[in-house]
Amino acid sequence: LKKRLRLIMHSLWLQLLCVVGLCLAVGLNRLAWGDPKWPLLGMAALMGSWLLLALYTLLMGLWALYQQSWQVSVVPALGMGVACLPIVCVVSFYLGARQVPAIHDITTDTVTPPLFTYALTKRHPSHNSTDYSSENIALQAAAYSYIKPLVLSLPPSKALMLVQDTVKELGWQVHNVDSVAGVIEAYDTSPMLGFVDDIIIRITVDGQGSRIDVRSASRIGVSDLGA
């Protein structure tokens, strides 16, 4: 029993190292240094290691409690409590990912989507391509049928000013504004992991008013997880 308790403590220390490693990997991802795939692979490997250690700790803790006739002791209880954290995180992530389609490029115009230009200078070769895939059309229609162009009874010049104010309120970082073409390119960063979505907004004449189309494309990953 004492040997198993020591193994639980060693596992807890290893889990702590995984957490520290995850923090470092997230920091590197947010700094956007070099090839972005390495911080992402590091996060995946460390999360996998943490999960395996957590499962091991949980099983060892249950066995230790069983040998003590289910009398609560500090080490097994602490080990199982800590082990639940990565398990809950992974299960929540998996269930959340199952609720959205496996696409990372969303647009209000699937026929002639706005084309990124300035964002291309900010993307690494390891990032997702900005070429729009026709396979997204059916997936987006099934999951996000409500995403449509916005038509306003404002001239494009005034619509552009309104869009710029909205982008500022949303907290997006602006890459470039082309008032002549009626195009705004920006990006948004996820609060914790620092994943980036490039966004382009296109304003065109629509009768006496304006039509606004938006496109959002994640730089990494198969899905944007509903963002």
PDB file of C-alpha atoms in Angstrom, residues 96-106 135-136 138-144 222-227:
ATOM      1  CA  GLY A  96     -18.003  20.426 -27.549  1.00  0.00           C
ATOM      2  CA  ALA A  97     -16.154  19.500 -30.731  1.00  0.00           C
ATOM      3  CA  ARG A  98     -18.866  16.972 -31.594  1.00  0.00           C
ATOM      4  CA  GLN A  99     -21.486  19.744 -31.589  1.00  0.00           C
ATOM      5  CA  VAL A 100     -19.925  21.709 -34.459  1.00  0.00           C
ATOM      6  CA  PRO A 101     -18.892  20.763 -38.014  1.00  0.00           C
ATOM      7  CA  ALA A 102     -15.300  19.929 -38.874  1.00  0.00           C
ATOM      8  CA  ILE A 103     -14.701  23.125 -40.833  1.00  0.00           C
ATOM      9  CA  HIS A 104     -12.466  26.064 -40.014  1.00  0.00           C
ATOM     10  CA  ASP A 105     -13.500  28.459 -42.802  1.00  0.00           C
ATOM     11  CA  ILE A 106     -16.920  30.140 -42.452  1.00  0.00           C
ATOM     12  CA  GLU A 135     -16.744  20.869 -49.309  1.00  0.00           C
ATOM     13  CA  ASN A 136     -17.494  23.489 -46.646  1.00  0.00           C
ATOM     14  CA  ALA A 138     -22.898  21.659 -47.387  1.00  0.00           C
ATOM     15  CA  LEU A 139     -21.391  21.393 -43.901  1.00  0.00           C
ATOM     16  CA  GLN A 140     -21.922  25.066 -43.199  1.00  0.00           C
ATOM     17  CA  ALA A 141     -25.470  25.016 -44.583  1.00  0.00           C
ATOM     18  CA  ALA A 142     -26.351  22.126 -42.273  1.00  0.00           C
ATOM     19  CA  ALA A 143     -24.812  23.639 -39.125  1.00  0.00           C
ATOM     20  CA  TYR A 144     -25.051  27.399 -39.680  1.00  0.00           C
ATOM     21  CA  VAL A 222      -9.599  21.155 -38.692  1.00  0.00           C
ATOM     22  CA  SER A 223     -12.437  22.870 -36.814  1.00  0.00           C
ATOM     23  CA  ASP A 224     -12.845  26.346 -35.398  1.00  0.00           C
ATOM     24  CA  LEU A 225     -14.854  24.775 -32.522  1.00  0.00           C
ATOM     25  CA  GLY A 226     -17.800  27.013 -33.283  1.00  0.00           C
ATOM     26  CA  ALA A 227     -15.936  30.320 -33.058  1.00  0.00           C
TER      27      ALA A 227
END
